[in-house]
mmCIF file of C-alpha atoms in Angstrom:
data_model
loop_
_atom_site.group_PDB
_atom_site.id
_atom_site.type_symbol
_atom_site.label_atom_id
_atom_site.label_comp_id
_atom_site.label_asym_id
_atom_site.label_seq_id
_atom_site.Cartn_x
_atom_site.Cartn_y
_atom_site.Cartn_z
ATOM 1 C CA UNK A 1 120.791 115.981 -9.185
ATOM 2 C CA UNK A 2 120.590 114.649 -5.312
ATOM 3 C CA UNK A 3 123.713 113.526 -4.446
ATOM 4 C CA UNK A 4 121.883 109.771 -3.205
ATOM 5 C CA UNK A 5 120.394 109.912 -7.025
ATOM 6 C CA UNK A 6 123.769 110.563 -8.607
ATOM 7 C CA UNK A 7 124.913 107.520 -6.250
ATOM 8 C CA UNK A 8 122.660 105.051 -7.731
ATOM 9 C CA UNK A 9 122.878 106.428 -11.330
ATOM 10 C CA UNK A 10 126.671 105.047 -10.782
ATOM 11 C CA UNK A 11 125.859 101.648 -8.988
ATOM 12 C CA UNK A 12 125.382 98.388 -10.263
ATOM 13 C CA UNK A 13 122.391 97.372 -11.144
ATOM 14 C CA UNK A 14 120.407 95.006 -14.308
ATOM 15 C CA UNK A 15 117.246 97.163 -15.898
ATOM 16 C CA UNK A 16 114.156 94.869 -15.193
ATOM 17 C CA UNK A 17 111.736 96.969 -14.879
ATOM 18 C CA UNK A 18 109.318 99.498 -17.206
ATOM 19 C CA UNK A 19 109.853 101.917 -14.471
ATOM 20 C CA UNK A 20 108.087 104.439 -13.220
ATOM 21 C CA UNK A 21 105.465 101.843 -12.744
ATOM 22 C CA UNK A 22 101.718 103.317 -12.236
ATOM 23 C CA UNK A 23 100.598 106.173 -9.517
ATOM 24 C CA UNK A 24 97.432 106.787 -10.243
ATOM 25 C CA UNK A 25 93.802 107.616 -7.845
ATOM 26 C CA UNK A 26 91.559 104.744 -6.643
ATOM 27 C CA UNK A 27 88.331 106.889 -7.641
ATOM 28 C CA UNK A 28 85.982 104.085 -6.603
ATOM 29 C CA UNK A 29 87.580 103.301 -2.974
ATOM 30 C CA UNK A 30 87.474 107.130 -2.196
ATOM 31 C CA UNK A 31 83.777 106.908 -3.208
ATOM 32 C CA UNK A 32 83.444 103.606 -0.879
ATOM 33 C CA UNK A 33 85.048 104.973 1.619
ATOM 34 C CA UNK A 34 84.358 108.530 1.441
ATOM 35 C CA UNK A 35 88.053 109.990 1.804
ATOM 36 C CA UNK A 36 89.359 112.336 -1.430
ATOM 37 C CA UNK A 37 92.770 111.506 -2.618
ATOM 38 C CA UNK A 38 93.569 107.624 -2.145
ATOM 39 C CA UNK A 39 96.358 106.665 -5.146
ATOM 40 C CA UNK A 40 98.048 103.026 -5.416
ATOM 41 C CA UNK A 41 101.578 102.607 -6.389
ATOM 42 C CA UNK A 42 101.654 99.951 -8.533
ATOM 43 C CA UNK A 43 104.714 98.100 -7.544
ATOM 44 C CA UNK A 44 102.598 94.920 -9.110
ATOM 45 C CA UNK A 45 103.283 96.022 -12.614
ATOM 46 C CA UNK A 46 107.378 95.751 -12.541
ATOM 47 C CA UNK A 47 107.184 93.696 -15.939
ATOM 48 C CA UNK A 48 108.854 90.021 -14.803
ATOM 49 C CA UNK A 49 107.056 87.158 -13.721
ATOM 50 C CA UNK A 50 103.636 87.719 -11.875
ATOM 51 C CA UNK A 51 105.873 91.143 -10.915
ATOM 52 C CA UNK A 52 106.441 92.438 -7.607
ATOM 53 C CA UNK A 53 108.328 94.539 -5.253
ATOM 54 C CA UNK A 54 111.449 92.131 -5.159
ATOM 55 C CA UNK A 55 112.186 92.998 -9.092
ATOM 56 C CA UNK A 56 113.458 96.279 -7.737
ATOM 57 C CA UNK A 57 115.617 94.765 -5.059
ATOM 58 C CA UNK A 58 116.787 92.335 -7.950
ATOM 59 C CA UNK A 59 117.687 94.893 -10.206
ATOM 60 C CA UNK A 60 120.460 95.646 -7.307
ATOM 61 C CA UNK A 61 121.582 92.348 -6.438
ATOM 62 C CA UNK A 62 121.716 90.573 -9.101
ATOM 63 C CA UNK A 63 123.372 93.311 -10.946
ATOM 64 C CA UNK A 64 126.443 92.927 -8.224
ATOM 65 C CA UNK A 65 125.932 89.294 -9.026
ATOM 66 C CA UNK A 66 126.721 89.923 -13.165
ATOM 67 C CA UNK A 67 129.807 92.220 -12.139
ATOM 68 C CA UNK A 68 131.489 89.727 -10.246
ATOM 69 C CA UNK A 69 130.312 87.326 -13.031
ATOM 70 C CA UNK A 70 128.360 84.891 -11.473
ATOM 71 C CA UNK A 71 125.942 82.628 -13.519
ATOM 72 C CA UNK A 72 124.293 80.382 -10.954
ATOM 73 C CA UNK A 73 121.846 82.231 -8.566
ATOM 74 C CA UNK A 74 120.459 80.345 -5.716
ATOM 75 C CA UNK A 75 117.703 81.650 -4.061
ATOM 76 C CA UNK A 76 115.322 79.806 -1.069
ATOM 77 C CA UNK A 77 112.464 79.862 1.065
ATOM 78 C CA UNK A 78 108.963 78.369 1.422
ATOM 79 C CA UNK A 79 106.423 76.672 -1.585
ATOM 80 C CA UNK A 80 105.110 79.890 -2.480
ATOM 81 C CA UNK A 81 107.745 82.361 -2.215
ATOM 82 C CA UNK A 82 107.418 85.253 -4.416
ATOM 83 C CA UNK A 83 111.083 85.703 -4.640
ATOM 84 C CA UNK A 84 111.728 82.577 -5.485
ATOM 85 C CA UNK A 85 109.464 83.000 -8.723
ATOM 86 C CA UNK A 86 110.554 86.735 -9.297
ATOM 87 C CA UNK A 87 114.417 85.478 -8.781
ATOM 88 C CA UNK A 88 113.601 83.275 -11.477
ATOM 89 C CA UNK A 89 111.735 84.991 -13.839
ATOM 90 C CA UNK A 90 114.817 87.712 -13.746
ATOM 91 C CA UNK A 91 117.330 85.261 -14.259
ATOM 92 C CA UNK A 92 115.911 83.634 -17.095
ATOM 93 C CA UNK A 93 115.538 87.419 -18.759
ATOM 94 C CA UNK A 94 118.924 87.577 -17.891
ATOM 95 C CA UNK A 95 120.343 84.194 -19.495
ATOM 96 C CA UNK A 96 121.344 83.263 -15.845
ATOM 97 C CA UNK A 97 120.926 79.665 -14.025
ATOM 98 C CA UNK A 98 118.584 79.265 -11.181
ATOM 99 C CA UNK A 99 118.159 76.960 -8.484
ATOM 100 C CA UNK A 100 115.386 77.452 -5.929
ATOM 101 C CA UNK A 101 115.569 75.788 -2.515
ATOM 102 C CA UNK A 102 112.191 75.496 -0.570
ATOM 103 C CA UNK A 103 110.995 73.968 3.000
ATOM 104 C CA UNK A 104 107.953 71.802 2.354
ATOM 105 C CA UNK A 105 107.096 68.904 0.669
ATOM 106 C CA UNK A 106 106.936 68.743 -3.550
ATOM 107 C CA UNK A 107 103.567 68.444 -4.486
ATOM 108 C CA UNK A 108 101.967 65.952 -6.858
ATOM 109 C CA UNK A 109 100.092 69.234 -8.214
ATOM 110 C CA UNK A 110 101.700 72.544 -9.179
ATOM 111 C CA UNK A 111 99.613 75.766 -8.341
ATOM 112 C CA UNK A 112 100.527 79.138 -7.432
ATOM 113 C CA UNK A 113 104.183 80.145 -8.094
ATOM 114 C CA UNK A 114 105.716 76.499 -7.974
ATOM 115 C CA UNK A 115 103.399 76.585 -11.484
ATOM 116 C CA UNK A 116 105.832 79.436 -12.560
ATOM 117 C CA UNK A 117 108.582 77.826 -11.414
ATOM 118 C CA UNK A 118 108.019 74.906 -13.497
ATOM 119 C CA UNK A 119 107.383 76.746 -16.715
ATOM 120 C CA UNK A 120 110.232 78.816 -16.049
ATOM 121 C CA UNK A 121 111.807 75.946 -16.147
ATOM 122 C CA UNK A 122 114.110 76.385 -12.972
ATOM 123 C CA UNK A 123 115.837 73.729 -10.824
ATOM 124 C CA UNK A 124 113.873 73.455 -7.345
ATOM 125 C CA UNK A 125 115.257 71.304 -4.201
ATOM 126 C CA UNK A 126 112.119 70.424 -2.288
ATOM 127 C CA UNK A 127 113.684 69.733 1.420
ATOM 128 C CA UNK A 128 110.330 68.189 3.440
ATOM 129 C CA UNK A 129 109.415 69.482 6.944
ATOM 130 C CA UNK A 130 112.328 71.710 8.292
ATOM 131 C CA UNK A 131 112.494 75.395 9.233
ATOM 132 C CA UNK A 132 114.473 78.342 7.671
ATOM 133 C CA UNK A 133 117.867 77.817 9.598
ATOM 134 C CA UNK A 134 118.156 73.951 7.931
ATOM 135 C CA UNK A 135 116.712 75.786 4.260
ATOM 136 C CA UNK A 136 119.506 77.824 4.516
ATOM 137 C CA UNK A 137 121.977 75.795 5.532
ATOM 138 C CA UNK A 138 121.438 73.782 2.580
ATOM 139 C CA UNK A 139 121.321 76.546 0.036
ATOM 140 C CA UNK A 140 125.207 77.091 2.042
ATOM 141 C CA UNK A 141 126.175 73.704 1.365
ATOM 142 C CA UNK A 142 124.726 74.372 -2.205
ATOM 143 C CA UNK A 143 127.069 77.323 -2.356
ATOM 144 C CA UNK A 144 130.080 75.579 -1.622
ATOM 145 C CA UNK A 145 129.481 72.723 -3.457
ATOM 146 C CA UNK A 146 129.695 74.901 -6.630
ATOM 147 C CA UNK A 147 132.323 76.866 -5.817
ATOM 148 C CA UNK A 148 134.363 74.275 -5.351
ATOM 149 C CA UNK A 149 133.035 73.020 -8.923
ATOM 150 C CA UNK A 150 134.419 76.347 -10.377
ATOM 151 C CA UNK A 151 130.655 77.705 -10.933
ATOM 152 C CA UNK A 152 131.024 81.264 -9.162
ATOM 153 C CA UNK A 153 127.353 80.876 -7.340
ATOM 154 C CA UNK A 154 125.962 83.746 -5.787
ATOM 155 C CA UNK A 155 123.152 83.518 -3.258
ATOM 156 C CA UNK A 156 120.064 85.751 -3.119
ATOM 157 C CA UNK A 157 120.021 86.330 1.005
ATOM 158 C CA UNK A 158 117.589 86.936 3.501
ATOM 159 C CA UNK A 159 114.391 87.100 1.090
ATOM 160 C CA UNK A 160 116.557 90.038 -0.498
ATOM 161 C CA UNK A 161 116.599 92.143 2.637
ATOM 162 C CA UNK A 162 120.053 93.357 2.853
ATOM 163 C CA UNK A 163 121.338 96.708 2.194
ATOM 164 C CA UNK A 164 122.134 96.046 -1.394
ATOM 165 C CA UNK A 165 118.463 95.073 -2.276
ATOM 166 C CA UNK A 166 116.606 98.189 -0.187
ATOM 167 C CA UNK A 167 118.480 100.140 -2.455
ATOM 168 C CA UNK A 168 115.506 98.910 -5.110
ATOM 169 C CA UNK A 169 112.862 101.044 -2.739
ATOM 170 C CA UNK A 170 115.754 103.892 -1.819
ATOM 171 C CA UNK A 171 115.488 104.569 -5.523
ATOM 172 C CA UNK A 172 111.764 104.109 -5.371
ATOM 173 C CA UNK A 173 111.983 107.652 -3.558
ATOM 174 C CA UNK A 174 113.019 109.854 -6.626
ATOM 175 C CA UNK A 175 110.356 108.313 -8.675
ATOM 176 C CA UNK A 176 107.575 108.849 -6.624
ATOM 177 C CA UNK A 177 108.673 112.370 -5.968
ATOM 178 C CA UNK A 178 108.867 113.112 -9.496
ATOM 179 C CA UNK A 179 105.540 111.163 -10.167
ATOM 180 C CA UNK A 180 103.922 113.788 -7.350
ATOM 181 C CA UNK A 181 105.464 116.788 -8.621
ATOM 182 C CA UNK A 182 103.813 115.904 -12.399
ATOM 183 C CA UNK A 183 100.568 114.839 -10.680
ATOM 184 C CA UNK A 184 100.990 118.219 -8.613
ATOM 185 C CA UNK A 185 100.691 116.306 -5.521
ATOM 186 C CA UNK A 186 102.569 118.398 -2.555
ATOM 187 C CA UNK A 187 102.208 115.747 0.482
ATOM 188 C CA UNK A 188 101.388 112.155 0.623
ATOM 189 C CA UNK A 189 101.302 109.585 3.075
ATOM 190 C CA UNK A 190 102.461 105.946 2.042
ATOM 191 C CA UNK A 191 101.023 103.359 3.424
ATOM 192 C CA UNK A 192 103.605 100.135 3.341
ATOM 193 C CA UNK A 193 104.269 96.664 3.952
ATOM 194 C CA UNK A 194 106.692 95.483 7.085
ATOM 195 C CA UNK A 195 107.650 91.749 6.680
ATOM 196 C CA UNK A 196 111.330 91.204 7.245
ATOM 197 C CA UNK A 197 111.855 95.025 6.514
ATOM 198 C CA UNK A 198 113.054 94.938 3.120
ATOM 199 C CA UNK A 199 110.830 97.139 1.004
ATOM 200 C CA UNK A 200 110.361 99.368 4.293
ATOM 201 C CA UNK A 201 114.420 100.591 4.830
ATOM 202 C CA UNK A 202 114.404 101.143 1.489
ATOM 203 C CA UNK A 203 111.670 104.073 1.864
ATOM 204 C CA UNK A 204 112.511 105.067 4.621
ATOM 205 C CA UNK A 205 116.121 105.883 4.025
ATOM 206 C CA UNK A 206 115.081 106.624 0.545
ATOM 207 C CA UNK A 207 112.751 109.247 1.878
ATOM 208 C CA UNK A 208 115.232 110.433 5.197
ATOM 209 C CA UNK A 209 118.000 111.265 2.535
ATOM 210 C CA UNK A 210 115.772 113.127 0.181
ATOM 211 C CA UNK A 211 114.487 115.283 2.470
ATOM 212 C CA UNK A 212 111.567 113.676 3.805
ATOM 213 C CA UNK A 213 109.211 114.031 1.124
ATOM 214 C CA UNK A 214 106.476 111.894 2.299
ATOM 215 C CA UNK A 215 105.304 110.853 5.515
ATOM 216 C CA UNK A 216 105.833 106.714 6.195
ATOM 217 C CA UNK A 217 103.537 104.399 7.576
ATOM 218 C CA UNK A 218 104.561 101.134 7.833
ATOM 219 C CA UNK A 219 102.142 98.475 8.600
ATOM 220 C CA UNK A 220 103.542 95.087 9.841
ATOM 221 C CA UNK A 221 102.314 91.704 8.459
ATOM 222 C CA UNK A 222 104.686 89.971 11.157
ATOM 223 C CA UNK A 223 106.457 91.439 13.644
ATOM 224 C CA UNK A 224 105.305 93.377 16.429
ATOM 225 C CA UNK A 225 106.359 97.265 16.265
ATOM 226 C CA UNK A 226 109.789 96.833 18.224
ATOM 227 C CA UNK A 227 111.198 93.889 16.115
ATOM 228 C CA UNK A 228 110.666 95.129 12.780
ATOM 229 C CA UNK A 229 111.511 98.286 13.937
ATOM 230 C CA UNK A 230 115.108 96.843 14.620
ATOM 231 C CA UNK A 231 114.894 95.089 11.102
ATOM 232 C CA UNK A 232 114.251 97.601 9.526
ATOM 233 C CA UNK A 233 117.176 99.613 11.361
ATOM 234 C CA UNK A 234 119.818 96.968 11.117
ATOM 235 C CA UNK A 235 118.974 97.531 6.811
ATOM 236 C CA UNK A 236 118.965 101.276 6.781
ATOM 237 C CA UNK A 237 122.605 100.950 8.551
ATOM 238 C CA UNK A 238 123.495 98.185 5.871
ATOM 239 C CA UNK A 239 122.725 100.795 3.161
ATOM 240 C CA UNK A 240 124.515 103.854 4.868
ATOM 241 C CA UNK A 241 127.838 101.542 4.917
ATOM 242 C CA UNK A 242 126.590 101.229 0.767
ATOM 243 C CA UNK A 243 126.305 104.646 0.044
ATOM 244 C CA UNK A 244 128.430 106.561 2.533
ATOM 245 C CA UNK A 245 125.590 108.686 3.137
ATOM 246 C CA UNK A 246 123.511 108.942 6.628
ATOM 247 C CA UNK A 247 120.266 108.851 6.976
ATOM 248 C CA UNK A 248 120.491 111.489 10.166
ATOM 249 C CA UNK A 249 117.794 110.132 12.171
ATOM 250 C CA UNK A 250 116.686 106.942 13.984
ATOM 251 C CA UNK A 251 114.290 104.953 12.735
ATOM 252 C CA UNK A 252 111.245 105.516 15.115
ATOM 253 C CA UNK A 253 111.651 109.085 13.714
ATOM 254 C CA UNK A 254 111.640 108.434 10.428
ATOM 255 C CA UNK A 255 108.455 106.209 9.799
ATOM 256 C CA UNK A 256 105.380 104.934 12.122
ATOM 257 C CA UNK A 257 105.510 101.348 12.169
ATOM 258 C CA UNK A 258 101.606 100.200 13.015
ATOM 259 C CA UNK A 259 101.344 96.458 14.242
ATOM 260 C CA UNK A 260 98.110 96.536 15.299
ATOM 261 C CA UNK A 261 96.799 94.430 12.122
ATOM 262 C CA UNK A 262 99.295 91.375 11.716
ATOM 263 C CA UNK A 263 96.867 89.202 13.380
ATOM 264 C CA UNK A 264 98.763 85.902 13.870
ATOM 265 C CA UNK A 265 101.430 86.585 11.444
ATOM 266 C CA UNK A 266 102.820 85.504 8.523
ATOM 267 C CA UNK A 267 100.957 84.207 6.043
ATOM 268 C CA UNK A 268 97.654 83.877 8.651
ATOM 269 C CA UNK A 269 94.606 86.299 7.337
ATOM 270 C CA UNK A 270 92.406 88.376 9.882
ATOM 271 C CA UNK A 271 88.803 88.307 9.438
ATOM 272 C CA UNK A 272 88.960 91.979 8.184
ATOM 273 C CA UNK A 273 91.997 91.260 5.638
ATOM 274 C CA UNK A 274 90.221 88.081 4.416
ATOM 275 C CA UNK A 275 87.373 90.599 3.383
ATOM 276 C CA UNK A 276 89.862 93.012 2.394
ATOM 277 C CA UNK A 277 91.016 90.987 -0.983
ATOM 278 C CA UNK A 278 87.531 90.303 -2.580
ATOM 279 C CA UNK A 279 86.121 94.350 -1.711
ATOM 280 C CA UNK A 280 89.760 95.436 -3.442
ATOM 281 C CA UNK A 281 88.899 93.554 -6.436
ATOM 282 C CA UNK A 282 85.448 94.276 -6.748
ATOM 283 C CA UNK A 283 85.967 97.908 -6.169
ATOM 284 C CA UNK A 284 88.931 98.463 -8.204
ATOM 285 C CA UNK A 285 89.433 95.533 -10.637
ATOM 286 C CA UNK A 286 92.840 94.976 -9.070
ATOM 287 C CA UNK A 287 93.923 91.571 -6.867
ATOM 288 C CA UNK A 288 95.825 91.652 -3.994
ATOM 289 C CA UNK A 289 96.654 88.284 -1.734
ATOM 290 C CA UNK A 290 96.902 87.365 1.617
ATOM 291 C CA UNK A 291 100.380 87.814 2.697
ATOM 292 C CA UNK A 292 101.143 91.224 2.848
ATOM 293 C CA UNK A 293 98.737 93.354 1.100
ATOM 294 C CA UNK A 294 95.808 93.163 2.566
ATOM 295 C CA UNK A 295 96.788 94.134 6.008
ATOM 296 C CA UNK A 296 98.518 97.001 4.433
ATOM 297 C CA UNK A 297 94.703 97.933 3.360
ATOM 298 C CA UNK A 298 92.782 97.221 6.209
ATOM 299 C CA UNK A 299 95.734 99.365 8.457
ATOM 300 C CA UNK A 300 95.204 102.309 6.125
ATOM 301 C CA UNK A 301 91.397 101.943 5.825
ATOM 302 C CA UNK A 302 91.355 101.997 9.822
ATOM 303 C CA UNK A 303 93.573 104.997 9.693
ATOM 304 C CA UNK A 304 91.122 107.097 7.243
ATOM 305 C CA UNK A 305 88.633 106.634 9.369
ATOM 306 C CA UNK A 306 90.113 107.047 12.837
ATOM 307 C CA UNK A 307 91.508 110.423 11.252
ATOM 308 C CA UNK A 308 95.082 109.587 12.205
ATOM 309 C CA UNK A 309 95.930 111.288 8.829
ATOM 310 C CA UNK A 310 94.826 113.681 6.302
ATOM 311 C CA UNK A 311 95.871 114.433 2.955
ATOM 312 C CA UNK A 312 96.667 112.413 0.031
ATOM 313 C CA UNK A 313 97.668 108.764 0.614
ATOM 314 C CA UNK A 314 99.187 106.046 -1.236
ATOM 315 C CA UNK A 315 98.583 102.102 -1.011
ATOM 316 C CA UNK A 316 102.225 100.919 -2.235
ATOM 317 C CA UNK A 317 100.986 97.664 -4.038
ATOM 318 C CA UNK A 318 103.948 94.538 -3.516
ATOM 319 C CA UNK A 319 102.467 92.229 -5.825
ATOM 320 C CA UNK A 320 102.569 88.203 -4.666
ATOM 321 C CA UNK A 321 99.804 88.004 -7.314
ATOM 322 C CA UNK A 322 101.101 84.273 -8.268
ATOM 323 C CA UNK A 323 100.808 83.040 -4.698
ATOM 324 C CA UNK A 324 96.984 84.069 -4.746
ATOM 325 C CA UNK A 325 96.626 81.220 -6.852
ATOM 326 C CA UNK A 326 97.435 78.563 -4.421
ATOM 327 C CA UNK A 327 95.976 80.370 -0.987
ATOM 328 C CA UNK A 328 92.504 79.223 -1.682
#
């Protein structure tokens, strides 16, 4: 066994997840867009809530939470965060407390995740019109107020990008190698999301330390290529002080971080990933929303068909399926 394998085996985590989840061909998509080999990770299927990529981060994080016996998790950010929902949807398999803390106004009408949220039963503090600095703030305050009330809170940070939760997609590595090797797939290129950087450290130190399996293509839904490139870094350095164990190379060595589809950011379609979500569907039978993976899509159609790769290559799915539900 790997030596970073034999490291997670030993580190704290909560099982949420039927892993492996799903690698399988997109036979249809290769036919529509005449390319042999296209596969999907299904990181949609992870079993809680609407599922997700954060259930692997959570499996990390709030298994350090359990250890140090915590039993209220606060976790923030905006109406339709899919962490919020996945956070909650994992502690209530878990017999934890939740309390979500969103920017935005409540609405008379619940859609989307705030739907989930409400039959999930969680606690959610709706704060009106203020950015992320006064969110968190609040979910600070929050914190303190219950330590001091003897509750041992823990706090799910940063949308779960820190180097505890990338360790979710470092162990993400192992799988897919062992997926390949069954499928007797030699080479692959993965085609991922770049928000804040979360899912994408984890990869790409997953994949650095285990030999560089796969080749990394990160497509940003955000950030142009320079500041998610230093997200991403300042996480891959997070989990080296984890695990002890380098990832020997930059990262602008280790992965090719594409920008050139964000359009106007977060949470703002392009014409082409607007397109993107009903030709997935109706080719494939599977949803995707707006947020992060249909850019991933439209970058790796564009790449296809440019010929900046050949090969097999991978769609790594995120999930956000419960958000699709309130962006039309």
């Amino acid at each position: 066994m790997h030596l970073l394998e034999t490291f997670l085996e030993k580190t704290e985590r909560v099982p949420l997840m039927p892993a492996p989840t799903p690698l399988h061909r997109l036979h249809r998509l290769e036919e529509q867009w005449r390319y042999p080999g296209i596969y999907i990770k299904r990181d949609d299927m992870t079993g809680i809530g609407p599922g997700g990529n954060k259930i692997r981060s959570l499996e990390y994080i709030l298994g350090e939470a359990v250890k140090e016996g915590s039993r209220t998790i606060l976790a923030a950010g905006p109406a339709q965060s899919n962490l919020c929902t996945l956070t909650a949807a994992a502690c209530a398999k878990l017999g934890l407390d939740c309390e979500l803390v969103h920017n935005g106004t409540e609405p008379e009408k619940k859609e989307g995740n705030l739907l989930l949220n409400r039959i999930l039963g969680v606690k959610s503090h709706f704060l009106g019109d203020v950015d992320s600095d006064a969110r968190n703030a609040f979910v600070e305050e929050l914190f303190e107020k219950y330590r001091r009330d003897g509750k041992n809170p823990y706090v799910v940070r940063n949308g779960a990008t820190t180097g505890r939760g990338a360790l979710g997609y470092t162990a993400a590595v192992p799988e897919l190698m062992k997926q390949c090797k069954e499928q007797g797939i030699s080479t692959m290129t993965i085609f991922a999301p770049g928000g804040n950087g979360g899912v994408a450290a984890g990869l790409v130190y997953g994949n650095a330390v285990m030999g560089n399996p796969f080749r990394i293509v990160i497509v940003s839904v955000e950030d142009d290529r320079e500041n998610l490139g230093r997200h991403i870094a300042d996480t891959v350095r997070e989990v080296e002080e984890i695990t002890g164990i380098p990832a020997g190379k930059p990262v602008e060595e280790l992965c090719f971080i594409e920008d050139g589809f964000r359009g106007r950011g977060w949470g703002a379609n392009t014409s082409e990933s607007a397109k993107e979500i009903f030709s997935f569907a109706r080719a494939e039978g599977i949803f995707i929303e707006n947020i992060y993976n249909s850019k991933v899509l439209v970058g790796m159609r564009d790449w296809l068909e440019k010929g900046k790769t050949e090969g097999p290559v991978c769609y790594l799915h995120t999930g956000g399926f419960g958000s699709l539900f309130a962006q039309y």
